[in-house]
Coordinates of C-alpha atoms in Angstrom, one line a residue:
Chain A
M1 CA 0.0 0.0 0.0
N2 CA 2.7 2.4 1.2
S3 CA 4.9 1.7 -1.8
L4 CA 2.0 2.2 -4.1
F5 CA 1.5 5.7 -2.8
Q6 CA 5.2 6.3 -3.1
L7 CA 5.1 5.2 -6.7
I8 CA 2.2 7.5 -7.3
A9 CA 4.0 10.4 -5.7
R10 CA 7.2 9.8 -7.7
H11 CA 5.6 9.7 -11.1
R12 CA 2.8 12.1 -10.4
V13 CA 2.3 13.4 -13.9
L14 CA 2.2 9.9 -15.4
T15 CA -0.1 8.5 -12.7
S16 CA -2.5 11.4 -12.9
T17 CA -2.6 11.1 -16.7
I18 CA -3.4 7.4 -16.5
F19 CA -6.0 7.9 -13.8
L20 CA -7.7 10.8 -15.6
A21 CA -7.7 8.8 -18.9
I22 CA -9.9 6.1 -17.3
F23 CA -11.8 8.6 -15.1
P24 CA -14.9 9.2 -17.3
F25 CA -15.7 5.5 -17.1
V26 CA -15.9 5.4 -13.3
M27 CA -18.1 8.5 -13.2
P28 CA -21.9 8.3 -13.6
Y29 CA -21.8 10.5 -16.7
E30 CA -19.2 12.4 -18.7
A31 CA -20.4 15.9 -18.1
L32 CA -19.6 15.4 -14.4
A33 CA -16.2 14.1 -15.2
I34 CA -15.5 17.1 -17.4
N35 CA -16.6 19.4 -14.6
I36 CA -14.3 17.7 -12.2
L37 CA -11.4 17.9 -14.6
I38 CA -11.9 21.7 -15.1
F39 CA -12.5 22.5 -11.4
G40 CA -9.7 20.2 -10.4
L41 CA -7.4 22.3 -12.6
F42 CA -8.8 25.5 -11.1
A43 CA -8.2 24.2 -7.6
M44 CA -4.7 23.1 -8.5
G45 CA -3.8 26.5 -9.9
F46 CA -5.2 28.1 -6.7
N47 CA -3.3 25.6 -4.5
L48 CA 0.0 26.7 -6.1
L49 CA -0.5 30.0 -4.4
F50 CA -2.3 28.9 -1.3
G51 CA -0.9 25.4 -0.5
Y52 CA 2.6 25.8 -1.6
M53 CA 3.3 29.5 -0.8
G54 CA 0.8 30.1 2.0
L55 CA -1.1 33.0 0.3
L56 CA -4.9 32.6 0.8
S57 CA -6.5 34.4 -2.1
F58 CA -10.3 34.9 -2.2
G59 CA -10.2 36.5 -5.6
H60 CA -9.4 33.6 -7.9
A61 CA -12.9 33.5 -9.5
A62 CA -11.6 36.6 -11.3
F63 CA -9.1 34.4 -13.3
L64 CA -11.6 31.7 -13.9
G65 CA -14.0 34.4 -15.2
I66 CA -11.4 36.3 -17.2
G67 CA -10.3 33.1 -18.9
S68 CA -13.9 32.1 -19.7
Y69 CA -14.9 35.5 -20.9
L70 CA -11.9 36.3 -23.1
T71 CA -12.2 32.9 -24.7
G72 CA -15.9 33.3 -25.2
I73 CA -15.6 36.9 -26.4
G74 CA -12.9 35.9 -28.8
I75 CA -15.0 33.2 -30.3
V76 CA -18.4 34.9 -30.3
H77 CA -17.5 38.5 -31.2
Y78 CA -14.3 38.1 -33.2
G79 CA -14.6 34.6 -34.7
L80 CA -11.2 33.4 -33.4
P81 CA -10.3 29.8 -33.8
W82 CA -10.8 28.0 -30.4
G83 CA -7.1 27.3 -29.9
I84 CA -6.2 31.0 -30.2
A85 CA -9.2 31.9 -28.0
I86 CA -7.9 29.6 -25.2
L87 CA -4.5 31.4 -25.5
A88 CA -6.3 34.7 -25.2
G89 CA -8.0 33.5 -22.1
V90 CA -4.8 32.3 -20.4
I91 CA -2.8 35.4 -21.3
G92 CA -5.6 37.7 -20.2
A93 CA -5.9 35.9 -16.9
A94 CA -2.1 36.1 -16.4
I95 CA -2.2 39.9 -17.0
G96 CA -5.1 40.1 -14.6
G97 CA -2.9 38.2 -12.1
L98 CA -0.1 40.6 -12.7
I99 CA -2.3 43.6 -11.8
M100 CA -4.1 42.0 -8.9
G101 CA -0.9 40.4 -7.6
F102 CA 0.9 43.7 -7.8
L103 CA -1.6 45.3 -5.4
A104 CA -2.3 42.4 -3.2
I105 CA 1.3 41.3 -2.4
R106 CA 1.8 44.7 -0.7
T107 CA -0.2 43.2 2.2
R108 CA 0.1 40.0 4.3
G109 CA -1.9 37.4 5.9
I110 CA -5.6 38.0 6.4
Y111 CA -5.2 41.4 4.8
F112 CA -4.1 39.7 1.6
S113 CA -7.3 37.6 1.6
M114 CA -9.5 40.7 2.1
V115 CA -7.7 42.6 -0.7
T116 CA -8.0 39.8 -3.2
L117 CA -11.6 39.4 -2.4
A118 CA -12.3 43.1 -3.0
L119 CA -10.2 43.1 -6.2
G120 CA -12.2 40.1 -7.4
Q121 CA -15.3 42.1 -7.0
I122 CA -13.9 44.8 -9.2
V123 CA -13.5 42.3 -12.0
Y124 CA -17.0 41.1 -11.4
Y125 CA -18.4 44.6 -11.8
I126 CA -16.3 45.4 -14.9
F127 CA -17.6 42.3 -16.8
Y128 CA -21.1 42.8 -15.4
K129 CA -21.2 46.4 -16.7
A130 CA -19.6 45.6 -20.1
E131 CA -23.0 44.2 -21.2
S132 CA -22.5 44.6 -25.0
L133 CA -19.5 42.3 -24.8
T134 CA -20.3 40.0 -22.0
G135 CA -24.1 39.8 -22.0
G136 CA -24.2 41.2 -18.5
E137 CA -26.6 39.3 -16.2
N138 CA -27.6 36.8 -18.9
G139 CA -24.1 35.7 -19.5
L140 CA -22.3 35.2 -22.8
R141 CA -24.1 32.8 -25.1
G142 CA -23.0 30.9 -28.2
V143 CA -19.4 29.9 -27.5
R144 CA -19.3 27.2 -30.2
V145 CA -16.4 25.1 -31.3
D146 CA -16.6 24.5 -35.0
P147 CA -16.0 21.0 -36.3
F148 CA -12.3 20.4 -37.1
N149 CA -9.9 17.7 -38.1
I150 CA -6.9 16.2 -36.3
L151 CA -4.6 14.4 -38.8
G152 CA -7.5 14.2 -41.2
I153 CA -9.9 12.6 -38.7
P154 CA -13.0 14.7 -38.1
V155 CA -13.6 15.6 -34.5
D156 CA -17.0 16.1 -33.0
F157 CA -16.6 18.4 -30.0
L158 CA -20.2 17.9 -29.0
N159 CA -19.6 14.3 -28.2
P160 CA -19.0 14.3 -24.5
V161 CA -16.3 11.6 -24.6
V162 CA -14.4 13.4 -27.3
K163 CA -14.8 16.7 -25.5
Y164 CA -13.4 15.1 -22.3
Y165 CA -10.2 13.9 -24.0
I166 CA -9.6 17.2 -25.8
I167 CA -10.0 19.0 -22.4
L168 CA -7.8 16.4 -20.8
F169 CA -5.1 17.1 -23.3
F170 CA -4.8 20.7 -22.0
V171 CA -5.2 19.7 -18.4
V172 CA -2.3 17.3 -18.6
I173 CA -0.1 20.0 -20.1
A174 CA -1.0 22.2 -17.2
I175 CA -0.4 19.4 -14.7
W176 CA 3.0 18.7 -16.2
L177 CA 3.8 22.4 -16.0
I178 CA 2.7 22.6 -12.3
S179 CA 4.8 19.6 -11.5
R180 CA 7.8 21.2 -13.2
I181 CA 7.4 24.4 -11.3
L182 CA 7.2 22.6 -8.0
N183 CA 10.3 20.6 -8.7
S184 CA 12.3 23.6 -9.9
P185 CA 14.3 26.0 -7.6
L186 CA 11.2 28.3 -7.8
G187 CA 9.2 25.6 -6.1
A188 CA 11.7 25.4 -3.3
V189 CA 11.7 29.1 -2.8
M190 CA 7.9 29.1 -2.7
E191 CA 7.9 26.5 0.2
A192 CA 10.6 28.5 2.0
I193 CA 8.4 31.6 1.8
R194 CA 5.5 29.6 3.2
E195 CA 7.5 28.3 6.1
N196 CA 9.2 31.5 7.0
E197 CA 9.0 34.6 4.9
K198 CA 11.6 36.6 6.8
R199 CA 14.1 33.7 6.7
A200 CA 13.6 33.3 3.0
A201 CA 14.3 37.0 2.5
A202 CA 17.4 36.7 4.7
C203 CA 18.6 33.8 2.5
G204 CA 18.7 36.3 -0.3
F205 CA 15.5 35.4 -2.2
D206 CA 13.5 38.1 -3.7
V207 CA 10.3 37.4 -1.8
A208 CA 8.1 40.0 -3.5
K209 CA 9.1 39.0 -7.0
T210 CA 8.6 35.3 -6.2
K211 CA 5.1 36.0 -4.8
L212 CA 4.2 38.0 -7.9
L213 CA 5.5 35.4 -10.3
V214 CA 3.6 32.6 -8.6
F215 CA 0.5 34.8 -8.4
I216 CA 0.7 35.2 -12.2
L217 CA 1.3 31.5 -12.9
S218 CA -1.5 30.6 -10.6
A219 CA -3.8 33.1 -12.4
G220 CA -2.8 31.8 -15.8
I221 CA -3.6 28.2 -14.8
C222 CA -7.0 29.2 -13.4
G223 CA -7.5 31.2 -16.6
L224 CA -7.0 28.0 -18.6
A225 CA -9.5 26.2 -16.4
G226 CA -11.9 29.1 -17.2
S227 CA -11.2 28.9 -21.0
L228 CA -11.9 25.2 -21.0
R229 CA -15.1 25.7 -19.0
A230 CA -16.4 28.2 -21.6
L231 CA -15.8 25.7 -24.3
H232 CA -17.4 22.9 -22.2
L233 CA -20.6 24.9 -21.3
S234 CA -20.7 26.9 -24.6
I235 CA -21.9 29.8 -22.4
V236 CA -20.2 32.0 -19.9
P237 CA -22.4 32.6 -16.9
I238 CA -21.7 35.7 -14.8
D239 CA -21.5 33.3 -11.8
S240 CA -18.0 32.4 -13.1
L241 CA -16.8 35.7 -11.4
H242 CA -18.8 35.3 -8.2
Y243 CA -16.9 35.3 -5.0
L244 CA -18.5 31.9 -4.1
Q245 CA -16.6 30.5 -7.0
S246 CA -13.4 31.8 -5.4
G247 CA -14.6 30.0 -2.3
Q248 CA -15.0 26.8 -4.2
A249 CA -11.4 26.8 -5.1
V250 CA -10.6 27.3 -1.4
M251 CA -13.0 24.6 -0.3
M252 CA -11.7 22.1 -2.8
S253 CA -8.1 22.6 -1.8
I254 CA -8.9 22.2 1.9
L255 CA -11.2 19.2 1.4
G256 CA -8.6 17.4 -0.7
G257 CA -5.5 18.6 1.2
M258 CA -3.8 21.9 0.6
G259 CA -0.1 21.8 -0.3
T260 CA -0.4 18.3 -1.8
F261 CA -0.1 17.6 -5.5
F262 CA -3.3 15.6 -6.0
G263 CA -5.3 17.1 -3.1
P264 CA -7.1 19.8 -5.0
F265 CA -8.2 17.2 -7.6
V266 CA -9.5 14.9 -4.9
G267 CA -11.3 17.8 -3.3
A268 CA -12.9 18.9 -6.6
A269 CA -14.0 15.4 -7.3
V270 CA -15.5 14.8 -3.9
M271 CA -17.2 18.2 -3.8
L272 CA -18.7 18.1 -7.2
Y273 CA -19.8 14.4 -6.8
L274 CA -21.3 15.4 -3.4
E275 CA -23.1 18.3 -5.1
D276 CA -24.4 16.0 -7.8
V277 CA -25.7 13.5 -5.3
V278 CA -27.2 16.0 -2.9
T279 CA -29.0 17.9 -5.7
T280 CA -31.0 14.8 -6.6
F281 CA -32.9 15.1 -3.3
T282 CA -32.6 18.7 -2.3
K283 CA -31.7 21.9 -4.0
H284 CA -30.0 23.2 -0.9
W285 CA -26.6 21.5 -1.6
M286 CA -24.7 24.6 -0.5
A287 CA -25.7 23.9 3.1
V288 CA -24.4 20.3 2.9
V289 CA -21.2 21.3 1.2
G290 CA -20.7 24.1 3.8
L291 CA -21.2 21.7 6.7
V292 CA -18.8 19.1 5.2
F293 CA -16.3 21.9 4.7
M294 CA -16.6 23.1 8.3
F295 CA -16.3 19.6 9.5
F296 CA -13.0 19.2 7.6
V297 CA -11.6 22.6 8.8
L298 CA -12.4 21.5 12.4
F299 CA -11.3 17.9 12.4
F300 CA -9.3 17.1 9.3
P301 CA -7.4 20.3 8.4
K302 CA -5.0 18.2 6.2
G303 CA -7.9 17.2 4.0
I304 CA -8.7 13.8 2.5
W305 CA -5.5 13.2 0.5
G306 CA -3.3 14.9 3.1
T307 CA -4.7 12.7 5.9
I308 CA -4.1 9.6 3.8
L309 CA -0.5 10.6 3.2
S310 CA 0.2 11.4 6.8
K311 CA -1.4 8.2 8.0
L312 CA 0.9 6.3 5.7
Q313 CA 3.7 8.5 6.8
I314 CA 4.7 9.6 3.4
N315 CA 6.6 12.8 3.1
Q316 CA 3.6 14.5 1.7
D317 CA 5.4 17.6 0.6
S318 CA 4.4 16.3 -2.7
K319 CA 7.9 15.8 -4.0
Chain B
M1 CA -24.2 68.8 -15.9
T2 CA -27.2 71.0 -15.4
G3 CA -29.1 71.4 -12.2
L4 CA -26.0 70.7 -10.1
T5 CA -26.5 73.0 -7.1
F6 CA -24.9 73.3 -3.7
E7 CA -28.1 71.9 -2.2
L8 CA -27.9 68.8 -4.4
L9 CA -24.3 68.2 -3.4
C10 CA -25.2 68.6 0.3
M11 CA -28.1 66.1 -0.1
Q12 CA -25.8 63.6 -1.8
L13 CA -23.2 64.1 1.0
L14 CA -25.9 63.3 3.5
T15 CA -27.0 60.2 1.5
G16 CA -23.4 59.1 1.5
I17 CA -23.1 59.5 5.3
A18 CA -26.3 57.4 5.7
L19 CA -24.8 54.7 3.5
G20 CA -21.4 55.1 5.2
S21 CA -23.1 54.6 8.6
I22 CA -23.9 51.0 7.7
Y23 CA -20.3 50.4 6.5
A24 CA -18.9 52.0 9.6
L25 CA -21.0 49.7 11.8
L26 CA -20.0 46.6 9.9
A27 CA -16.3 47.5 9.9
L28 CA -16.5 48.3 13.6
G29 CA -17.8 44.8 14.3
L30 CA -15.2 43.2 12.2
C31 CA -12.5 45.3 13.8
L32 CA -13.6 44.5 17.4
I33 CA -13.4 40.8 16.7
F34 CA -10.1 41.1 14.8
G35 CA -8.5 43.4 17.3
M36 CA -9.3 41.0 20.2
L37 CA -9.4 37.5 18.8
N38 CA -7.2 37.9 15.7
V39 CA -10.1 36.4 13.7
V40 CA -11.5 37.8 10.5
N41 CA -15.1 36.9 10.6
F42 CA -15.9 35.9 7.0
A43 CA -19.5 35.2 8.1
H44 CA -19.9 38.9 9.1
G45 CA -21.9 39.6 5.9
A46 CA -24.0 36.5 6.7
F47 CA -24.7 37.8 10.2
F48 CA -25.7 41.1 8.6
M49 CA -28.1 39.2 6.3
V50 CA -29.5 37.1 9.2
G51 CA -30.1 40.3 11.2
A52 CA -32.0 41.8 8.3
F53 CA -34.2 38.7 8.0
I54 CA -34.9 38.3 11.7
G55 CA -35.6 42.1 12.0
V56 CA -38.0 42.3 9.1
Y57 CA -39.7 39.1 10.1
F58 CA -40.4 40.3 13.6
L59 CA -41.3 43.7 12.4
G60 CA -43.9 42.1 10.1
V61 CA -45.3 39.9 12.9
T62 CA -45.4 42.4 15.7
G63 CA -45.5 45.7 13.8
N64 CA -43.2 47.1 16.4
F65 CA -39.9 48.4 15.0
W66 CA -38.4 49.2 18.4
F67 CA -39.1 45.7 19.6
S68 CA -37.5 44.3 16.5
L69 CA -34.5 46.6 16.9
L70 CA -33.9 45.2 20.4
L71 CA -34.5 41.6 19.6
T72 CA -32.4 41.3 16.4
P73 CA -29.0 42.1 18.0
L74 CA -29.9 39.8 20.9
L75 CA -30.6 36.9 18.6
T76 CA -27.6 37.5 16.3
G77 CA -25.5 38.1 19.3
C78 CA -26.5 34.7 20.7
L79 CA -25.7 33.1 17.4
G80 CA -22.3 34.7 17.6
L81 CA -21.8 33.3 21.1
L82 CA -22.6 29.8 19.9
T83 CA -20.3 30.3 16.9
E84 CA -17.4 31.3 19.0
R85 CA -17.9 28.7 21.6
F86 CA -18.3 25.7 19.4
L87 CA -16.7 26.5 16.1
V88 CA -14.1 29.2 16.4
R89 CA -12.7 28.3 19.8
P90 CA -11.3 24.9 18.9
L91 CA -9.2 26.7 16.2
Y92 CA -7.3 29.1 18.3
G93 CA -3.6 28.6 18.0
R94 CA -3.9 26.9 14.6
G95 CA -3.0 30.0 12.6
L96 CA -5.0 32.8 11.1
D97 CA -6.4 30.9 8.1
Y98 CA -8.5 28.3 9.9
P99 CA -11.0 30.6 11.7
L100 CA -11.3 32.5 8.5
L101 CA -12.1 29.3 6.5
L102 CA -14.5 28.1 9.1
T103 CA -16.5 31.3 9.1
F104 CA -16.5 31.2 5.3
G105 CA -18.1 27.8 5.5
L106 CA -20.5 29.0 8.1
S107 CA -21.6 31.8 5.7
Y108 CA -22.5 29.2 3.1
V109 CA -24.7 27.4 5.7
L110 CA -26.3 30.6 7.0
I111 CA -27.3 31.6 3.4
E112 CA -28.8 28.3 2.7
V113 CA -30.7 28.2 6.1
M114 CA -32.3 31.5 5.2
R115 CA -33.2 30.3 1.7
I116 CA -34.8 27.2 3.3
T117 CA -36.7 29.3 5.9
F118 CA -37.8 32.3 3.9
G119 CA -37.4 31.2 0.2
I120 CA -34.9 32.6 -2.3
E121 CA -37.0 35.7 -3.0
G122 CA -36.4 37.1 0.5
L123 CA -38.7 39.4 2.4
P124 CA -40.2 42.7 1.4
S125 CA -38.5 45.5 3.3
I126 CA -40.6 47.6 5.6
T127 CA -40.0 51.2 6.6
P128 CA -41.2 51.6 10.2
D129 CA -44.2 53.7 11.0
G130 CA -43.3 57.3 11.7
L131 CA -40.0 57.1 9.8
G132 CA -41.4 57.1 6.3
G133 CA -41.5 60.1 4.1
S134 CA -39.2 63.1 4.0
I135 CA -38.5 66.0 6.2
N136 CA -37.1 69.5 5.4
V137 CA -33.5 69.7 6.6
G138 CA -33.1 73.4 5.6
I139 CA -31.6 72.7 2.2
G140 CA -34.3 70.4 0.9
Y141 CA -36.3 67.3 1.7
F142 CA -34.4 64.3 3.0
P143 CA -35.8 60.8 3.8
K144 CA -36.6 60.7 7.5
Y145 CA -35.4 57.1 7.8
R146 CA -31.9 58.0 6.6
L147 CA -31.6 60.7 9.2
F148 CA -32.7 58.2 11.8
L149 CA -30.1 55.8 10.4
I150 CA -27.3 58.4 10.9
A151 CA -28.5 59.2 14.4
A152 CA -28.8 55.5 15.4
T153 CA -25.4 54.7 14.1
A154 CA -23.9 57.7 15.9
L155 CA -25.5 56.4 19.1
I156 CA -24.2 52.8 18.7
I157 CA -20.7 54.0 17.9
L158 CA -20.8 56.3 21.0
G159 CA -22.0 53.3 23.0
V160 CA -19.1 51.1 21.8
W161 CA -16.6 53.9 22.4
F162 CA -18.0 54.4 25.9
L163 CA -17.8 50.6 26.6
I164 CA -14.2 50.4 25.4
Q165 CA -12.8 53.7 26.8
K166 CA -14.8 54.2 30.0
T167 CA -15.6 50.9 31.5
R168 CA -13.8 48.1 33.3
Y169 CA -14.8 45.7 30.5
G170 CA -13.3 48.0 28.0
L171 CA -10.0 48.1 29.9
I172 CA -9.9 44.3 29.9
I173 CA -10.7 44.2 26.2
K174 CA -7.9 46.7 25.4
A175 CA -5.4 45.0 27.6
G176 CA -6.4 41.6 26.2
A177 CA -5.8 42.9 22.7
A178 CA -2.4 44.2 23.7
D179 CA -1.1 41.3 25.7
Q180 CA -3.3 38.4 26.5
E181 CA -0.7 36.6 28.6
I182 CA -0.5 39.4 31.1
V183 CA -4.3 39.6 31.3
K184 CA -4.5 35.9 32.0
V185 CA -1.9 36.2 34.7
L186 CA -3.9 39.0 36.3
G187 CA -6.7 36.5 36.8
V188 CA -9.1 37.5 34.0
D189 CA -11.0 34.7 32.3
I190 CA -9.9 35.7 28.8
A191 CA -11.9 33.0 27.1
K192 CA -15.1 34.6 28.5
V193 CA -13.9 38.0 27.2
W194 CA -13.3 36.6 23.7
L195 CA -16.7 35.0 23.8
L196 CA -18.4 38.2 24.6
V197 CA -16.5 40.3 22.1
F198 CA -17.3 37.9 19.3
G199 CA -21.0 38.0 20.4
L200 CA -20.9 41.8 20.5
G201 CA -19.4 42.0 17.0
C202 CA -22.1 39.7 15.6
A203 CA -24.8 41.6 17.5
I204 CA -23.6 44.8 15.8
A205 CA -23.6 43.1 12.4
G206 CA -27.2 41.9 13.0
L207 CA -28.2 45.3 14.2
S208 CA -26.8 46.9 11.0
G209 CA -28.8 44.3 9.1
I210 CA -32.1 45.4 10.5
L211 CA -31.1 49.1 10.3
A212 CA -30.1 48.7 6.6
S213 CA -33.2 46.6 5.7
P214 CA -35.5 49.5 4.7
T215 CA -32.9 50.9 2.3
R216 CA -32.1 47.7 0.4
S217 CA -33.7 44.4 -0.6
V218 CA -33.7 41.7 2.0
N219 CA -32.5 38.4 0.3
P220 CA -30.2 35.6 1.3
E221 CA -27.4 36.9 -0.9
M222 CA -27.4 40.5 0.5
G223 CA -24.5 39.8 2.8
V224 CA -22.1 38.9 0.0
P225 CA -21.4 42.3 -1.7
I226 CA -21.6 44.1 1.7
L227 CA -18.9 41.8 3.0
A228 CA -16.6 42.8 0.2
E229 CA -17.4 46.4 0.8
S230 CA -16.7 46.1 4.6
F231 CA -13.4 44.6 3.7
V232 CA -12.7 47.6 1.6
V233 CA -13.5 49.8 4.5
T234 CA -11.3 47.8 6.8
V235 CA -8.4 48.0 4.4
V236 CA -8.9 51.7 3.9
G237 CA -9.2 52.4 7.6
G238 CA -6.4 50.2 8.7
M239 CA -6.9 46.8 10.3
G240 CA -7.8 46.8 13.9
S241 CA -8.3 50.5 14.3
P242 CA -11.8 51.3 15.5
V243 CA -11.4 55.0 14.5
G244 CA -10.2 53.9 11.1
A245 CA -13.3 51.7 10.7
V246 CA -15.6 54.6 11.4
V247 CA -13.8 57.2 9.4
A248 CA -13.2 54.9 6.4
G249 CA -16.8 53.7 6.6
L250 CA -18.2 57.2 6.2
L251 CA -15.5 58.0 3.6
V252 CA -16.5 55.0 1.5
G253 CA -20.2 55.9 1.7
V254 CA -19.5 59.5 0.6
V255 CA -17.2 58.4 -2.3
Y256 CA -19.9 56.0 -3.4
S257 CA -22.7 58.5 -3.4
M258 CA -20.7 61.2 -5.0
T259 CA -19.6 59.0 -7.8
S260 CA -23.1 57.9 -8.4
L261 CA -24.1 61.5 -8.8
F262 CA -21.4 62.3 -11.4
F263 CA -20.6 58.9 -12.9
P264 CA -23.5 56.6 -12.1
D265 CA -22.0 53.7 -14.0
L266 CA -18.8 53.7 -12.0
A267 CA -20.4 53.9 -8.5
E268 CA -19.7 50.3 -7.6
L269 CA -16.2 50.5 -8.8
S270 CA -15.3 53.8 -7.1
I271 CA -14.8 52.3 -3.7
F272 CA -12.5 49.6 -5.0
V273 CA -10.5 52.2 -6.8
L274 CA -10.3 54.1 -3.5
M275 CA -8.9 51.0 -1.9
A276 CA -6.4 50.5 -4.6
V277 CA -5.1 54.0 -4.2
V278 CA -4.9 53.7 -0.4
L279 CA -3.0 50.4 -0.9
L280 CA -0.5 52.0 -3.2
I281 CA 0.2 55.0 -0.9
R282 CA -0.4 53.5 2.6
P283 CA -0.6 49.7 2.5
Q284 CA -1.3 49.7 6.2
G285 CA -4.5 51.8 5.8
L286 CA -5.2 55.4 6.9
F287 CA -5.2 54.7 10.6
G288 CA -3.2 51.4 10.7
K289 CA 0.1 51.1 12.4
A290 CA 3.0 50.7 10.0
G291 CA 4.2 47.1 10.0
A292 CA 1.2 45.8 11.9
M293 CA -0.2 44.3 8.7
G294 CA 1.8 45.6 5.8

């Protein structure tokens, strides 16, 4: 058992790819699997900042939303090919991250959370007010992916299984990138900052620059999740920018295990599956999710994956 | 812009102060809890919302606004006591993030409980008898209720100031915020003080909910934007400074109402821009101590 987990930890990109490749067959239906894929990526991007560097942002819905809206606007209003539209979403979110990060890293701790939440609200209002581009309250409709060919084989994006694997392709690239970041010297500096910011600064690391860089990377990854979500739903609801969406990233990371590689994915899967099950008998799923979340904060702060790892005494710092 | 007169400006200023009163009260509650317990109550907006629901419900049942005004802070205060005792207390010493996350989860639950109890539509807001209509304030007619709002807020703030500055309890609260170890050594049951301060903060949040209810729609989501706005106030004023909370609350209200006079489309954004400017110039906020948070 123990060695199995160690094997998973050592080849984390490979194991997650294999797992995600068979994932749609263990889920009740593909749309749920796609949702978990997208929100898992969103939570992973968020966890880069929160779990690995200790900065608790409550404004990450902004990046999910910017990614979704820019991709959607690119396709609907400017007729961009979907690949370019995804790129626009990711770059836009990263630029958003640069601006928000620049302001937010001037503060620390709880202050940081409050500032990111408030800045996230700005993004919400901007997109809400730009009704001619974003559709305002009704959301942006008609984000279609035209039929295309890969190596001469026609691809039907509307087929859920095909859609799952196309989205998986992008998610795996992002997972590989996150893994590379964490294994790089940058990853080590991030964890040093999380453990003791002053000491990291005394060691000669540029703390502010690292924070900003990770903020931008995290925003870009969340932006990719947003772009993929726009393609998946073929609409961009204004809810994408809501602060409860930021909260979802936080809750998924905590449920799964913050600061662990697979934790956010586990959290996203559990939470969305729970939501799916609960909504079949009551529409008040938020209460259930809220209670489960509070239970974990109180009794299992390491989350599901983090608790498993620490029970098995695996050095969970995700290496 | 035609029709812009001195009177209009003054009226808008007064409107801004009325709006700012609610912000000041909320930020004051946040500030009390943070200053003492080092906890940012992410459910503060939810307590505000619960206060509005309880207040409007009892106002509808009894028709007595004053009764409702008394009962609401008592009930939300009790809810606050329960929250501190059973949910926040086990998390002391586990870092700043956990109480924040817990109260965030609690806000989810409170929103849903209100949806289940009162429906997603919410309740129609009621202006209490005798406070409807407008009154001539010398430069024009101003809604009576908003004047009452300003007066009530001033009274509550004075009350809190009196409690902190002039009473024995206030002395303990201030000492506890400065150095809890010494206060413990002196034989004060600090856990009880924390409990009461948390309850007081939540009571003030609930009270601002009922006070604000005639001026805005009462629905389960009403606490969400106001939480973000109270954070703006807290950031502008400086974390943990009661004076900062009050001054910044009024400032944010006035900035909002002035912007909505000149650039109606930018009103919601204006206060966030204010926050961004303050962060760039004084990251610790207008009344915050340098280094305390920055």
